[in-house]
Tab-separated table of C-alpha atoms in Angstrom:
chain	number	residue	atom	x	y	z
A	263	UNK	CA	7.228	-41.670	-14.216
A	264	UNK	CA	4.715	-41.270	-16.465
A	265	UNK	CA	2.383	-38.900	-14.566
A	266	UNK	CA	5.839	-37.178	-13.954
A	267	UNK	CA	6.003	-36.408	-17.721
A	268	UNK	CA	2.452	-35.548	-18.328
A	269	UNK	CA	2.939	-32.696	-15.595
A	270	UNK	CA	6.073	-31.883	-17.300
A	271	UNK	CA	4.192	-31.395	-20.361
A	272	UNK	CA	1.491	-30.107	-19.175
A	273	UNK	CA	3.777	-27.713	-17.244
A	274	UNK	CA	5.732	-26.137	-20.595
A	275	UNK	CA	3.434	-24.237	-22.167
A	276	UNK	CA	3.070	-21.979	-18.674
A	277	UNK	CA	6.576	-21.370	-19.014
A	278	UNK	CA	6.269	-19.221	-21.752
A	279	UNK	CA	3.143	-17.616	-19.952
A	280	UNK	CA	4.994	-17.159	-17.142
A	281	UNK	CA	7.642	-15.087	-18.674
A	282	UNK	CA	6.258	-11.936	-17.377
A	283	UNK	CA	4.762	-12.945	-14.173
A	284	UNK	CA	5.736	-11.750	-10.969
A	285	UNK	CA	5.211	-13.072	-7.142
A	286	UNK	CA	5.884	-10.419	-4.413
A	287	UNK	CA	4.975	-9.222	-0.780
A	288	UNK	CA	4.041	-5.727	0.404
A	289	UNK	CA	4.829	-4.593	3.973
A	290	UNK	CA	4.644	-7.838	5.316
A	291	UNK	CA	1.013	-8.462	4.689
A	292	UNK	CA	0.548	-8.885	1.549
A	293	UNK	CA	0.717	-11.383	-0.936
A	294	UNK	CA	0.953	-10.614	-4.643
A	295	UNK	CA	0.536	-12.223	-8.082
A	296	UNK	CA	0.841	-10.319	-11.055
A	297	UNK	CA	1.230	-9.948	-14.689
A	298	UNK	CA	3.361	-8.136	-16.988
A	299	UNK	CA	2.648	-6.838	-20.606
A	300	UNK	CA	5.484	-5.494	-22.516
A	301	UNK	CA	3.338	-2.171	-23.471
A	302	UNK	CA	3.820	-1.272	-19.945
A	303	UNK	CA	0.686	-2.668	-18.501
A	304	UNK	CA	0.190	-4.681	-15.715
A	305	UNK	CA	-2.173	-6.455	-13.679
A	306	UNK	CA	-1.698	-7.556	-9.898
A	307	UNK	CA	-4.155	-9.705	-7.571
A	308	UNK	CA	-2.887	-8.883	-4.032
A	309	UNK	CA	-4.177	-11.163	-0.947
A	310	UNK	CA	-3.607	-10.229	2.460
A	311	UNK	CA	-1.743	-12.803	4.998
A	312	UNK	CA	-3.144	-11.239	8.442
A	313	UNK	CA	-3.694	-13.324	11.650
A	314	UNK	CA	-7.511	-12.539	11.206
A	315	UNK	CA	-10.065	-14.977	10.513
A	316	UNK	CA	-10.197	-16.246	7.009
A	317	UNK	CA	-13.111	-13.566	6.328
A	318	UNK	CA	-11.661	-11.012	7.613
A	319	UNK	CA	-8.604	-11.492	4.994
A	320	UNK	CA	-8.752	-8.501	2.556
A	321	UNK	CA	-8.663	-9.322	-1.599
A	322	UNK	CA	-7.480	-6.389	-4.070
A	323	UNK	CA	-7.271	-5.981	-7.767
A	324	UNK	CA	-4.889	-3.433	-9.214
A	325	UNK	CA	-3.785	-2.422	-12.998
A	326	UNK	CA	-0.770	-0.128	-13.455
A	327	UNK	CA	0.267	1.428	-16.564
A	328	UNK	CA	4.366	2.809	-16.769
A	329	UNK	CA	5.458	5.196	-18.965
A	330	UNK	CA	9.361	6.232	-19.525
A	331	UNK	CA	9.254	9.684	-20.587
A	332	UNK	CA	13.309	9.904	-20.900
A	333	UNK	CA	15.970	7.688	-19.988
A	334	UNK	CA	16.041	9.525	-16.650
A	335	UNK	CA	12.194	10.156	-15.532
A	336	UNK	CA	9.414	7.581	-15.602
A	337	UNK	CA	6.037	7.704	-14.522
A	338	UNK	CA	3.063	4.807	-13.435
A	339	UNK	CA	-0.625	5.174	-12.661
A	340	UNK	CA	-1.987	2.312	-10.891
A	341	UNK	CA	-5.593	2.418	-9.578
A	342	UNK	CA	-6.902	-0.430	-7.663
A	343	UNK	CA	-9.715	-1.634	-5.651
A	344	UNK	CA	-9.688	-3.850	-2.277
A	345	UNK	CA	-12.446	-5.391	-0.201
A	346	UNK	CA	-12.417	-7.736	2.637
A	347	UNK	CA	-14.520	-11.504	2.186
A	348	UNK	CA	-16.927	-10.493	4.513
A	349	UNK	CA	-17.320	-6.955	2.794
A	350	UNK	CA	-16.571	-4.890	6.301
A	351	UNK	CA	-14.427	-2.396	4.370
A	352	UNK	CA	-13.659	-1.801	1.100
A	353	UNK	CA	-11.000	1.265	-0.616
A	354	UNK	CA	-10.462	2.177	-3.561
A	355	UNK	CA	-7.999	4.694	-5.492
A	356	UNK	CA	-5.379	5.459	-8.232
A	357	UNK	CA	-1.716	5.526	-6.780
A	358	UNK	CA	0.370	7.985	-9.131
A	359	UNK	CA	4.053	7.323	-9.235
A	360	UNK	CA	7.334	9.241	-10.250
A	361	UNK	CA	10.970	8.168	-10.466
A	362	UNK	CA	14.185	10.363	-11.780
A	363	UNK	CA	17.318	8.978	-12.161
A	364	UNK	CA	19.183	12.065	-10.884
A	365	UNK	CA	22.626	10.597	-10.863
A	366	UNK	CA	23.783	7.197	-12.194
A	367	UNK	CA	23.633	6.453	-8.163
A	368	UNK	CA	20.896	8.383	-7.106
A	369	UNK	CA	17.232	8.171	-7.628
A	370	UNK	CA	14.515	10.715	-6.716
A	371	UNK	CA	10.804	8.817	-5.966
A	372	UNK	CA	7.846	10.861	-5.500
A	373	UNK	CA	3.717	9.717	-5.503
A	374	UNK	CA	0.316	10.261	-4.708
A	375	UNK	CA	-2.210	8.321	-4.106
A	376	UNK	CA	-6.134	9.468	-3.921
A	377	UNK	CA	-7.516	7.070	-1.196
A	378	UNK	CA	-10.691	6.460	-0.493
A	379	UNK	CA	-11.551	4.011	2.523
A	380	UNK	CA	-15.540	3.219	2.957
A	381	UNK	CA	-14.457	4.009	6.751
A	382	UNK	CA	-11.857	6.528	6.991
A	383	UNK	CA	-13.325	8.589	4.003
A	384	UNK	CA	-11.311	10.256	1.338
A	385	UNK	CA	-7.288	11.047	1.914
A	386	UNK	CA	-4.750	12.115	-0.136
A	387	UNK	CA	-1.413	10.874	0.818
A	388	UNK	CA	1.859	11.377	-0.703
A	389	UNK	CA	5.376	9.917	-0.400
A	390	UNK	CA	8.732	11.546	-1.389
A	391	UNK	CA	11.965	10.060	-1.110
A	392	UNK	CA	15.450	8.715	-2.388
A	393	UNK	CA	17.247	6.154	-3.492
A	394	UNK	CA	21.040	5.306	-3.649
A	395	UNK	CA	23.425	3.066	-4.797
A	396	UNK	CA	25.660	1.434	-2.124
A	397	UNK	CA	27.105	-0.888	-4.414
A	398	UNK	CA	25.975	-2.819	-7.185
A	399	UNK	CA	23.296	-4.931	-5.885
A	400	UNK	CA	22.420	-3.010	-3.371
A	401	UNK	CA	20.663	0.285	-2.554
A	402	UNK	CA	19.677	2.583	0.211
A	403	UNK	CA	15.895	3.970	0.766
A	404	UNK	CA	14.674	7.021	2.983
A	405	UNK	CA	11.347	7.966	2.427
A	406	UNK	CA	8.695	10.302	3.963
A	407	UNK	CA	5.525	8.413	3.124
A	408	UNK	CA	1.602	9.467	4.506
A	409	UNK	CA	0.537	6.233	2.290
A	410	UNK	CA	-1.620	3.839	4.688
A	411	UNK	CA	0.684	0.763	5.327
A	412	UNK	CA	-2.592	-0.841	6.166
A	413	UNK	CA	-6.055	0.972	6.569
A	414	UNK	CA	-4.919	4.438	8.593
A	415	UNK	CA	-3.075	7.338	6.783
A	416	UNK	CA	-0.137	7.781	8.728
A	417	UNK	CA	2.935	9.897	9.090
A	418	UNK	CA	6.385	7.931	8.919
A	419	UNK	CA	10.044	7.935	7.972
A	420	UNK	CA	11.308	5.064	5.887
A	421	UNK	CA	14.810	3.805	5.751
A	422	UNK	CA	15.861	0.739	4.382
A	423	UNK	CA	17.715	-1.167	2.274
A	424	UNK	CA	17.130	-2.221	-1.838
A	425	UNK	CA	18.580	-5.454	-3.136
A	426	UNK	CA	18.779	-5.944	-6.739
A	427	UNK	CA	19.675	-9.714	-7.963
A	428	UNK	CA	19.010	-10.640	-11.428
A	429	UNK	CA	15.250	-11.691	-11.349
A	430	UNK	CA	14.631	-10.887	-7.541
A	431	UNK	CA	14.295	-7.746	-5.276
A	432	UNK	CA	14.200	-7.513	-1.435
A	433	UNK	CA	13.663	-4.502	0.400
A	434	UNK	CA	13.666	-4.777	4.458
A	435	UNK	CA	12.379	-1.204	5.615
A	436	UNK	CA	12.457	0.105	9.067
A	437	UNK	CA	8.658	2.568	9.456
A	438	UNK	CA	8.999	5.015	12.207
A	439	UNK	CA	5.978	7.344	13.019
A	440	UNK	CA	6.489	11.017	13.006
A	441	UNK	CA	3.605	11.647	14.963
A	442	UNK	CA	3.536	9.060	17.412
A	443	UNK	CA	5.509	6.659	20.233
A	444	UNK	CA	9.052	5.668	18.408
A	445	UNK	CA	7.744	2.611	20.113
A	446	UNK	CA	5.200	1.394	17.251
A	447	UNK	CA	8.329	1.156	14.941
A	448	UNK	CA	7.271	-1.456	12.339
A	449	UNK	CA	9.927	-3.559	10.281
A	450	UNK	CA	9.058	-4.333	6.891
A	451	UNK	CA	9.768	-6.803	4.381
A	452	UNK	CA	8.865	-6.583	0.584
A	453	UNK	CA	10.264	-8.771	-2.145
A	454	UNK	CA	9.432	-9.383	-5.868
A	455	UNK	CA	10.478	-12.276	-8.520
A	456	UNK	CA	9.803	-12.099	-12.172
A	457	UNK	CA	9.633	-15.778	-13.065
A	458	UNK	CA	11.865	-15.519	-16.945
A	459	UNK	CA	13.225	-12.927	-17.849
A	460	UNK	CA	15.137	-10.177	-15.749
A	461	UNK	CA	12.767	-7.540	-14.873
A	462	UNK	CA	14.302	-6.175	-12.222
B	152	UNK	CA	-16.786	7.499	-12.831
B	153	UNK	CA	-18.569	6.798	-9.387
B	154	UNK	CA	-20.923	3.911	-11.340
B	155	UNK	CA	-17.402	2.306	-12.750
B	156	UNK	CA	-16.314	1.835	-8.933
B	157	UNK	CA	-19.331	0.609	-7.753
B	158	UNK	CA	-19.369	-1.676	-10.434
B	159	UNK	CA	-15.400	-2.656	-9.343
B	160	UNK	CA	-16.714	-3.267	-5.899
B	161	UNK	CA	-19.507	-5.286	-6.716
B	162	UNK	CA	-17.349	-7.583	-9.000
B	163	UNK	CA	-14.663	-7.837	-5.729
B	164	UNK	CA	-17.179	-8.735	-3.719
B	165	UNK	CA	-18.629	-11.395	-5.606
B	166	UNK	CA	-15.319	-13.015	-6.301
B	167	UNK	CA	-14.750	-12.681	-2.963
B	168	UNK	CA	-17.871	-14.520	-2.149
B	169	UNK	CA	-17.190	-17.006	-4.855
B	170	UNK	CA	-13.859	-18.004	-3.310
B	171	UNK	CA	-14.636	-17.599	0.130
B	172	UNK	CA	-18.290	-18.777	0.592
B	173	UNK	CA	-17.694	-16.896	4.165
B	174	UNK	CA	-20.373	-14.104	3.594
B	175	UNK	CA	-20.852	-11.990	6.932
B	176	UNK	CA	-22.769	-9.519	7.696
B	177	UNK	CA	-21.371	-6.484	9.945
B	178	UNK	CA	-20.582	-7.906	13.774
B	179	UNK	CA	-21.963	-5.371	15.388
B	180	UNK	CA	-19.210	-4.063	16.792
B	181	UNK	CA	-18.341	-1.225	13.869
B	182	UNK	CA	-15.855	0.919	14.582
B	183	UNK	CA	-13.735	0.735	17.941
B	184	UNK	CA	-12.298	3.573	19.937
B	185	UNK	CA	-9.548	2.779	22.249
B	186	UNK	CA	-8.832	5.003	25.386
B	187	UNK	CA	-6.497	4.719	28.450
B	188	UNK	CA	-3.100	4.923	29.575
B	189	UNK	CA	0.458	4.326	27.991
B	190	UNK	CA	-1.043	0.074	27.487
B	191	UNK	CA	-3.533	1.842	24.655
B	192	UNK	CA	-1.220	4.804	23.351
B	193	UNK	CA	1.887	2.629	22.639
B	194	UNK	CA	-1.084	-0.749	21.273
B	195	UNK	CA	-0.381	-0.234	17.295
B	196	UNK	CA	-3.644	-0.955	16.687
B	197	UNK	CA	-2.878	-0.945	12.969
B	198	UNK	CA	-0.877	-3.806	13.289
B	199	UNK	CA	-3.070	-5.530	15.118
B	200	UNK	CA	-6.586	-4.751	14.084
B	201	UNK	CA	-5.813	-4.276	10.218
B	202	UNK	CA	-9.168	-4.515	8.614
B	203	UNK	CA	-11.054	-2.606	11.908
B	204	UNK	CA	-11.467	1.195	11.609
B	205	UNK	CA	-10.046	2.224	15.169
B	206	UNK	CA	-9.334	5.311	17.145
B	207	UNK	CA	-6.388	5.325	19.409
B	208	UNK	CA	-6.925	7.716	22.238
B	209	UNK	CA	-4.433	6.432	24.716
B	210	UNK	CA	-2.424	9.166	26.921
B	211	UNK	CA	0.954	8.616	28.310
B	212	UNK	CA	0.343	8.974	32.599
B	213	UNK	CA	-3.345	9.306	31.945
B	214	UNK	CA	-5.714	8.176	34.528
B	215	UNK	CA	-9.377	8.107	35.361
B	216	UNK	CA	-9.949	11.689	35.089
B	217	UNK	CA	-8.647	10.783	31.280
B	218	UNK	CA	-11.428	8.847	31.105
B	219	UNK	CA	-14.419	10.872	33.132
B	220	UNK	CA	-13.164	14.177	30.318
B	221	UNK	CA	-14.259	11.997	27.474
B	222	UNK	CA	-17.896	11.645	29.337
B	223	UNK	CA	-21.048	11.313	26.792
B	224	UNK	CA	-18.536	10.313	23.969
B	225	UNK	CA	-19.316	6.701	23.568
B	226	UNK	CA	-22.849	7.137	22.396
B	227	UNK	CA	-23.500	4.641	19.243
B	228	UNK	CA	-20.225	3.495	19.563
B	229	UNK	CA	-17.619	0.702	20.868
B	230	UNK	CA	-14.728	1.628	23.152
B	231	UNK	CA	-12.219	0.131	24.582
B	232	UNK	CA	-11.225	0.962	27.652
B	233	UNK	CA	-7.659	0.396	29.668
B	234	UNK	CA	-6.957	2.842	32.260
B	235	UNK	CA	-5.827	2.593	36.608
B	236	UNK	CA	-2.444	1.665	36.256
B	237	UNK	CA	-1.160	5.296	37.082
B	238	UNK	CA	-3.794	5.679	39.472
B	239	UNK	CA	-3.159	2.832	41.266
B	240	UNK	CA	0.683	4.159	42.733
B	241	UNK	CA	0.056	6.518	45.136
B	242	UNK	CA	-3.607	5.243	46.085
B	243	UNK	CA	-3.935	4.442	49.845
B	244	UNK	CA	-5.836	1.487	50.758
B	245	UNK	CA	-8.638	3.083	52.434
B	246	UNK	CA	-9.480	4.412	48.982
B	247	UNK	CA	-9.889	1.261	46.678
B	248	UNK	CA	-13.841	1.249	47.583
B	249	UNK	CA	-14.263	5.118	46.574
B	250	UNK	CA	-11.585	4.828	43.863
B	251	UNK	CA	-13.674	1.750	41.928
B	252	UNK	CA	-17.421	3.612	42.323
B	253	UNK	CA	-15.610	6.457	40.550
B	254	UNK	CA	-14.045	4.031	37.750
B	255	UNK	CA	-17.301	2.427	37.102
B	256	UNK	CA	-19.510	5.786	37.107
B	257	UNK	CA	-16.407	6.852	34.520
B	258	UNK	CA	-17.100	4.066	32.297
B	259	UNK	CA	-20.834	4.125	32.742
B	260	UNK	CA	-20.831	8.140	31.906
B	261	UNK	CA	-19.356	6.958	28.622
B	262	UNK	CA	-22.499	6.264	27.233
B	263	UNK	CA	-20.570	3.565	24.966
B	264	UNK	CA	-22.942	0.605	23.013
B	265	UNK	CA	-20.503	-1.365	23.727
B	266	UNK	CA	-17.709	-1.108	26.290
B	267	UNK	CA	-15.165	-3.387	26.695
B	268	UNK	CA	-12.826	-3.286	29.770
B	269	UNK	CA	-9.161	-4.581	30.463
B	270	UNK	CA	-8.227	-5.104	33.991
B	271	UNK	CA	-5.239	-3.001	35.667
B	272	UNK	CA	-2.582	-5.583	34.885
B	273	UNK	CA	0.093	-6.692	36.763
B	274	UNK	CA	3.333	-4.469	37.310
B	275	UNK	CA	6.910	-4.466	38.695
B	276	UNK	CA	8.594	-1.134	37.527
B	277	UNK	CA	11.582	-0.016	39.457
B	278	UNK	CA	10.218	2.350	42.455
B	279	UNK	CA	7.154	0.190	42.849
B	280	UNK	CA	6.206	-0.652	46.141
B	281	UNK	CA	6.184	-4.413	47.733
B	282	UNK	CA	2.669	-4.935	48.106
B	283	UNK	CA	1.994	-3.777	44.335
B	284	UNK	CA	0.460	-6.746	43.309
B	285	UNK	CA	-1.536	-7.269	46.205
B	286	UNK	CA	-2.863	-3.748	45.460
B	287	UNK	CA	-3.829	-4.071	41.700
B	288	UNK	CA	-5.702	-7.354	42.684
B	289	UNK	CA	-7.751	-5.552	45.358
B	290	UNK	CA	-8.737	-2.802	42.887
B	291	UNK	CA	-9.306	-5.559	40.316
B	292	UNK	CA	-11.705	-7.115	42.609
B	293	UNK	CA	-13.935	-4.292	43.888
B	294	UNK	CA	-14.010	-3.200	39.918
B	295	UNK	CA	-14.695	-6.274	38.586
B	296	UNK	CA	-17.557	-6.854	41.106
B	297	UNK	CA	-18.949	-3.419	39.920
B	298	UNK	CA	-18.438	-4.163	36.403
B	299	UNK	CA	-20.579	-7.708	36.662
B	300	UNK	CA	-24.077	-5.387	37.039
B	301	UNK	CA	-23.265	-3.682	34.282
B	302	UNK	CA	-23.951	-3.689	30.526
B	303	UNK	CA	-19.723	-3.725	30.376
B	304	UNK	CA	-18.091	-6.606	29.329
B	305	UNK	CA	-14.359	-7.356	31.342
B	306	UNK	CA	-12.140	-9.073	29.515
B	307	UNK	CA	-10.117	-10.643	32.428
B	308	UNK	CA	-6.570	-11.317	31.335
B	309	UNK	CA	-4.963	-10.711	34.484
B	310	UNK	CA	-3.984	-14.349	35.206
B	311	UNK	CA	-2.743	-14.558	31.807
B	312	UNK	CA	-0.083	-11.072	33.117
B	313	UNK	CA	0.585	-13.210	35.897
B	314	UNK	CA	3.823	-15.603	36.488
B	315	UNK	CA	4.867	-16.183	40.410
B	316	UNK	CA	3.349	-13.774	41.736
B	317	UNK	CA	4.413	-10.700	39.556
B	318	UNK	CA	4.519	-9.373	36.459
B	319	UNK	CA	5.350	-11.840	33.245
B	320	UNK	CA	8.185	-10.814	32.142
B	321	UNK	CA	7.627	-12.553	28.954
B	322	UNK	CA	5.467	-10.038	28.150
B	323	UNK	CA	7.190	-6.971	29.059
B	324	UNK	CA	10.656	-5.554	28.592
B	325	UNK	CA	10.364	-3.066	31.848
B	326	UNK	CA	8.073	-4.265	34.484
B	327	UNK	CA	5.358	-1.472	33.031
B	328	UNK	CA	5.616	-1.319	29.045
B	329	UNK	CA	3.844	-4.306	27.189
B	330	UNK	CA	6.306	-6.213	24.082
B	331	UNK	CA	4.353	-7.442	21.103
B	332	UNK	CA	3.445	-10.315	22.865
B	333	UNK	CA	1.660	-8.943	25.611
B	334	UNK	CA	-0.430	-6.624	22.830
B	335	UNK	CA	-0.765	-10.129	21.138
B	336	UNK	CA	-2.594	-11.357	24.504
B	337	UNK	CA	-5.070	-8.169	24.555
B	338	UNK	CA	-5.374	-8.122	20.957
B	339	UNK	CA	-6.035	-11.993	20.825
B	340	UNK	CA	-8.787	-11.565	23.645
B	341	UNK	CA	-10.528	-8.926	22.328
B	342	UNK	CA	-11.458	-10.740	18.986
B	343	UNK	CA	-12.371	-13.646	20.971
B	344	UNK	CA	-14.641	-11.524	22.865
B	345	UNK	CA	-16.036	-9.537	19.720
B	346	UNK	CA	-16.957	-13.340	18.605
């Protein structure tokens, strides 16, 4: 009981910390930590969960600053930098980022991102899309995105679904290549939980 | 600007190091460049080899002469090679001895570094004929007995393709086409034989 209470108190203070932290997962792969400031900075730590060796697992660092220019258009700039533990690859790049709230029910999305990829070389890849309301908690996504879902810049249709509840989002995303077999669909999962308040 | 993301690198990679304590150096292997049939065109080699730089030049119905038009390509390099199945069909059996001199002189005209090499595998597609098996394994054989003077390395997962004397279905959905976990069995095998 007591060492119960000691981690209890030990435990509080990181409550308060925690406020503006967030856990999430990109396309599957990646795992994400990450912390809010209220000035519209953030800073993420993202670890990759591939069935590689533990070496092979790929580490990356990203800041991101948001601006709201109106109630209806926003913009972020978020560069980061990624390397693998056993330093076979490394990238690098800033990932620029633009929503407008069109409608109350419709959202236009729009980035690029200046990739660099000590193998592949320089790419610029973009990704333009929309998003609408179904209902309250829930949205739906289509997206034309060249952004590298892991290391290649590929072509590919998004279409998925957004859901919005109070301190968590889930998007599962269907990727189908434009260029290539339908057959190498991939089906995505992201998700993201702001431990405190509602972020989302 | 290019000094700030050297800088950025060299702090990743020492955390990296810090946490991991799994330094490597490069395998050898660098980049890999897959070529063949339908098996390598539909592999999402993404997906499966995430932190690899790779080169997917698979070719729906391609077969040997797929291979013997990419001659002299290979040089400095390590490619993957999976390639007969379309050949294999309509080839008479008087053939197989002629038809694995002029696989091997494909692969060897490569000039690869490395070259890795995935058997024909087993198939049971509707039109197929009776003695398909029985074919594949012959032209498995002569190849493979080729192969074994060579600087290629064969990956044999044939066995592994192999259930009753046909085609696993649990890695297939149409007696041809591999699922995800018959590109998990290739994939799998290949990192086990790039150590």
């Amino acid at each position: 009981m007591k060492r119960f209470l000691i981690i209890i108190l030990l435990f509080m203070p990181s409550l308060y910390i925690a406020a503006q932290c967030f856990i999430a997962i990109r396309d599957n792969r990646y795992a994400q930590l990450g912390y809010d400031w209220k000035s519209g900075w953030s800073i993420t730590v993202e670890h990759s969960i591939f069935s590689e060796e533990f070496k092979y697992q790929y580490v990356r660092l990203e800041g991101q600053y948001e601006k709201s220019v109106s109630e209806k258009l926003s913009f972020s700039a978020m560069p980061y930098a990624g390397i693998t533990y056993c330093n076979n690859f490394y990238n690098w790049g800033i990932h620029i980022h633009a929503t407008c709230r069109l409608l109350t029910w419709l959202i236009l999305e729009g980035s690029f991102n200046l990739h660099y990829d000590s193998d592949y070389k320089y790419g610029t890849c973009y990704m333009g899309g929309i998003k609408t309301g179904i209902c309250r908690d829930m949205a739906l996504i289509l997206k034309y995105s060249t952004i590298p879902e892991y290391r290649i810049k590929e072509k590919r249709f998004k279409l998925g679904l957004e859901f919005n509840v109070r301190n968590l989002m889930v998007s599962p995303v269907v990727s189908l290549p434009v260029d290539k077999s339908m057959r190498n669909f991939r089906m995505l999962f992201g998700m993201k939980y702001y431990f405190g308040a509602n972020k989302i | 600007m290019n000094k700030m993301f050297l800088d950025i690198r060299r702090l990743l990679l020492i955390i990296c190091l810090l946490i991991g304590g799994t330094a490597c150096s490069d395998d050898g292997y660098g980049n890999l460049i897959f070529i063949g049939d339908s098996h390598v065109e539909r592999w999402d080699l993404a997906v499966f080899f995430p932190t690899r730089d790779v080169t997917n030049l698979g070719k729906y119905g391609a077969g040997i002469s797929w291979i013997e038009s990419h001659a002299g390509m290979g040089v400095g390099q390590t490619i993957v090679v999976m390639i007969g199945t379309n050949d294999v069909v309509n080839l008479p059996w008087d053939q197989f001895d002629k038809y694995a001199e002029r696989y091997v002189n494909a692969l060897m005209d490569l000039n690869a570094e490395h070259l890795m090499l995935f058997p024909i595998l087993p198939r049971c597609a509707a039109g197929d004929s009776d003695d398909m098996i029985e074919r594949i394994g012959e032209i498995n054989g002569k190849i493979k007995s080729k192969v074994e003077k060579t600087i290629i390395s064969y990956i044999n997962v044939y066995d592994t393709f192999l259930k009753e004397n046909n085609l696993n279905m649990d890695y297939s959905y149409d007696g041809l086409h591999l699922n995800d976990a018959g590109y998990e069995v290739l994939s799998e095998a290949l990192k086990k034989e790039m150590g």
